[in-house]
Short mmCIF file of C-alpha atoms in Angstrom, two decimals:
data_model
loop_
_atom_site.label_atom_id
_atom_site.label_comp_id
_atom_site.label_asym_id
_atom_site.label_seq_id
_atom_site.Cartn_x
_atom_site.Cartn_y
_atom_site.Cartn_z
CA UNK A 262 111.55 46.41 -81.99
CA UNK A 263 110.90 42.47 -81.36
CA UNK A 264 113.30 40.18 -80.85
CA UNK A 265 112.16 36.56 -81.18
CA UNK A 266 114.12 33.95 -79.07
CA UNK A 267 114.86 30.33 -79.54
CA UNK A 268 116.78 28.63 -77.18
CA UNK A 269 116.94 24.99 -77.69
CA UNK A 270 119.06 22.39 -75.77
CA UNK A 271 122.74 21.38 -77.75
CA UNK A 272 122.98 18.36 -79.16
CA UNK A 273 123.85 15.57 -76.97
CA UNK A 274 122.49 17.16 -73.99
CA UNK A 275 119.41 15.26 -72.34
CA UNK A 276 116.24 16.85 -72.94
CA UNK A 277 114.37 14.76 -70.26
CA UNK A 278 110.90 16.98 -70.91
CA UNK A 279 111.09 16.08 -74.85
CA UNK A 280 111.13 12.45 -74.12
CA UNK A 281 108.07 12.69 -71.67
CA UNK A 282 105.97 14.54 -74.58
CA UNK A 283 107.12 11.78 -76.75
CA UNK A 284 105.71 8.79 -74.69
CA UNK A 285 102.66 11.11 -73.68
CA UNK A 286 101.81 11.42 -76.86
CA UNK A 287 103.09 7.59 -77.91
CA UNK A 288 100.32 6.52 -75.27
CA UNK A 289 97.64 8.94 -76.76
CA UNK A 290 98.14 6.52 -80.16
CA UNK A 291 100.37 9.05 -82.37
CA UNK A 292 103.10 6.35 -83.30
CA UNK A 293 104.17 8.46 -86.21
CA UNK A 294 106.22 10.68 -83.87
CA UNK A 295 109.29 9.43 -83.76
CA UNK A 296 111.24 12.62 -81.55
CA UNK A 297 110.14 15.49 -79.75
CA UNK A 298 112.67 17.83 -78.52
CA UNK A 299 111.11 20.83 -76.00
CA UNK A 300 112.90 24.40 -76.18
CA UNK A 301 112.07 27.67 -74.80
CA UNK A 302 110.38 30.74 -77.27
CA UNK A 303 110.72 34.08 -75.64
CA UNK A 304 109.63 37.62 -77.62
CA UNK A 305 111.53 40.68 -76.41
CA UNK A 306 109.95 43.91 -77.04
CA UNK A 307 112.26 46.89 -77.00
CA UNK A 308 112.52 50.35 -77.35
CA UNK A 309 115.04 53.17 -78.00
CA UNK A 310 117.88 51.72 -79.21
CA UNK A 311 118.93 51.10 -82.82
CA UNK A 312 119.05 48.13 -84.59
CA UNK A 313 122.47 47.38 -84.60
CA UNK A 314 122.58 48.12 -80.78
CA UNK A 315 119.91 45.47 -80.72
CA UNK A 316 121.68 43.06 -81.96
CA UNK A 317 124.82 43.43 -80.07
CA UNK A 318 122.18 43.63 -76.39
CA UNK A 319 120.05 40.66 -77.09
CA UNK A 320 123.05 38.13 -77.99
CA UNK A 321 124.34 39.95 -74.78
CA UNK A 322 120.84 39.27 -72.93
CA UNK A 323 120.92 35.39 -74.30
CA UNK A 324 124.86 35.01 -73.05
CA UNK A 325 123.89 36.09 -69.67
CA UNK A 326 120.60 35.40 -68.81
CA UNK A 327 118.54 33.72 -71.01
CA UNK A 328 119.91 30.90 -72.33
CA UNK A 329 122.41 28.46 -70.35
CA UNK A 330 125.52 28.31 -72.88
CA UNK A 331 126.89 25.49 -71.62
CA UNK A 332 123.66 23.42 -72.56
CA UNK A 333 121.79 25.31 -74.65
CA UNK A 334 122.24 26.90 -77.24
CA UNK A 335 119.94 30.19 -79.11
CA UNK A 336 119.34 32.10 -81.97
CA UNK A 337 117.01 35.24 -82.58
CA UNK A 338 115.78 37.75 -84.95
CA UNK A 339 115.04 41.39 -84.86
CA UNK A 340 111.99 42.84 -86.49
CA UNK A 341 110.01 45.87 -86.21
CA UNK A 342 107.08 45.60 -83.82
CA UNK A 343 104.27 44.13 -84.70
CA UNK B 276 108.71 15.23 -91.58
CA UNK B 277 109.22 18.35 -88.62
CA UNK B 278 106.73 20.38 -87.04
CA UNK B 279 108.14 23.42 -85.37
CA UNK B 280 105.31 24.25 -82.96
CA UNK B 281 105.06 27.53 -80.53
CA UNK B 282 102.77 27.43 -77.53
CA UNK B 283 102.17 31.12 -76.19
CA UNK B 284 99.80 32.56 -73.39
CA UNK B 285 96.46 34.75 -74.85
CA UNK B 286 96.06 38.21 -74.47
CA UNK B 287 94.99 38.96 -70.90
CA UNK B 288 96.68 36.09 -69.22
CA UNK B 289 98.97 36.74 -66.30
CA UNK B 290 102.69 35.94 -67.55
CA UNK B 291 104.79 35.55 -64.64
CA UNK B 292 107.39 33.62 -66.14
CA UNK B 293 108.00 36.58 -68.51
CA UNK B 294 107.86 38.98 -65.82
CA UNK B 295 110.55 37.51 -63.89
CA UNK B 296 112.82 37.73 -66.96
CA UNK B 297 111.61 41.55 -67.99
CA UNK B 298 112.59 42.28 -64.20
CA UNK B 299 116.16 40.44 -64.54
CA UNK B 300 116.88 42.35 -67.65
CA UNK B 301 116.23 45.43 -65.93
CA UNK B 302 118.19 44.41 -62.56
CA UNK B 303 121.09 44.21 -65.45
CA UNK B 304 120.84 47.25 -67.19
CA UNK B 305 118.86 46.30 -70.40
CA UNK B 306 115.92 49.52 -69.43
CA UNK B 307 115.35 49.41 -73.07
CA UNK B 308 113.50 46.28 -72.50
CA UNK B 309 109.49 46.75 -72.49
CA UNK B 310 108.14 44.00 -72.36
CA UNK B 311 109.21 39.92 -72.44
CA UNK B 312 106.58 36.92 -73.32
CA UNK B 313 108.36 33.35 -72.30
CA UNK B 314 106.58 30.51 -74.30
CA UNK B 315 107.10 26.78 -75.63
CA UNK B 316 108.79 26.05 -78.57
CA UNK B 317 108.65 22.25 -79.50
CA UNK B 318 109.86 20.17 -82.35
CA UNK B 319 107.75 17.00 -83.10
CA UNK B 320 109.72 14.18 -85.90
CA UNK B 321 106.86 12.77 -87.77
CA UNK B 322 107.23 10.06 -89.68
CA UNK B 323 104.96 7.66 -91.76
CA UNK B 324 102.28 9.78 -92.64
CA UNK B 325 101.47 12.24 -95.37
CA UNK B 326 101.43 15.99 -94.99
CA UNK B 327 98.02 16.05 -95.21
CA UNK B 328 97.38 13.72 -92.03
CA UNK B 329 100.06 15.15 -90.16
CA UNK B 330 98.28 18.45 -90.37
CA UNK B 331 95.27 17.40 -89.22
CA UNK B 332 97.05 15.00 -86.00
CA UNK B 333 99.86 17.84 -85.12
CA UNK B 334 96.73 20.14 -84.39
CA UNK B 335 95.03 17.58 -82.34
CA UNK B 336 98.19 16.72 -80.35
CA UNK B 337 98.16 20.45 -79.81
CA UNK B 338 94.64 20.65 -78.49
CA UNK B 339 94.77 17.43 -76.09
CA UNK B 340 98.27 17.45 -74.92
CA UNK B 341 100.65 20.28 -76.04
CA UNK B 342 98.81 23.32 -75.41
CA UNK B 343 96.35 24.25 -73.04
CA UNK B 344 93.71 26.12 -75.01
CA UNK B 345 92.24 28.08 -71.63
CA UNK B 346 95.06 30.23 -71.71
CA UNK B 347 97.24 29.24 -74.06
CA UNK B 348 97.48 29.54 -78.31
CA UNK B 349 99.44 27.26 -80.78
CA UNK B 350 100.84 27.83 -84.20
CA UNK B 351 103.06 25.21 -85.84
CA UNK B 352 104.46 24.61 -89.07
CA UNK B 353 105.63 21.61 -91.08
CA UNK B 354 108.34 21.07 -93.23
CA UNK B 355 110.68 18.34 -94.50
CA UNK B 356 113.28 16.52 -92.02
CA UNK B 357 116.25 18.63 -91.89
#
């Protein structure tokens, strides 16, 4: 099984990395962009367990380990492996 | 207008970053974990241009600045502000 992985900072928080993209690519002449916010994308590959376990292990994984709850926040999705 | 753009390593290159997180899972107790990949995810807020330009100027922002195309493939999509 796969499980894809957002996380993405909460609203309000300072994403300090998103604004340096921004005026990188404000001084490289794209004007149009107006925001760019930076996240993290992380695929899980597992095996063994069923779905429903899954699901119950990765929020578990993202609560503990892989996303910062107090700043971030993360959603995922569970698919069979490519 | 939003592109949603993922930056992930190619095939064969060394992932350490996903590594480290496989081995935390495993330090607590997620063995059912095979394999992690750790990427970018951005979110770029166009604005001003049609979808037809920002196509063609979200891959080149891609190629000089956001990924880096030795080791590293994009994918990005575009929709509507949300």
């Amino acid at each position: 099984m796969l499980a894809k992985i957002h996380v993405t900072y909460k609203k309000g928080v300072l994403d300090t990395q998103g604004q340096a993209v921004h005026h990188a690519l404000t001084a490289l002449g794209y004007d149009e962009v107006k925001q760019v916010k930076v996240g993290k994308y992380m695929e899980v590959h597992i095996e063994g367990v069923s779905e429903e376990e899954a699901k119950v292990r990765v929020r578990e994984m993202c609560e503990k380990l892989l996303a910062n709850t107090v700043i971030e926040s993360y959603r995922y999705t569970l698919s069979a492996t490519e």
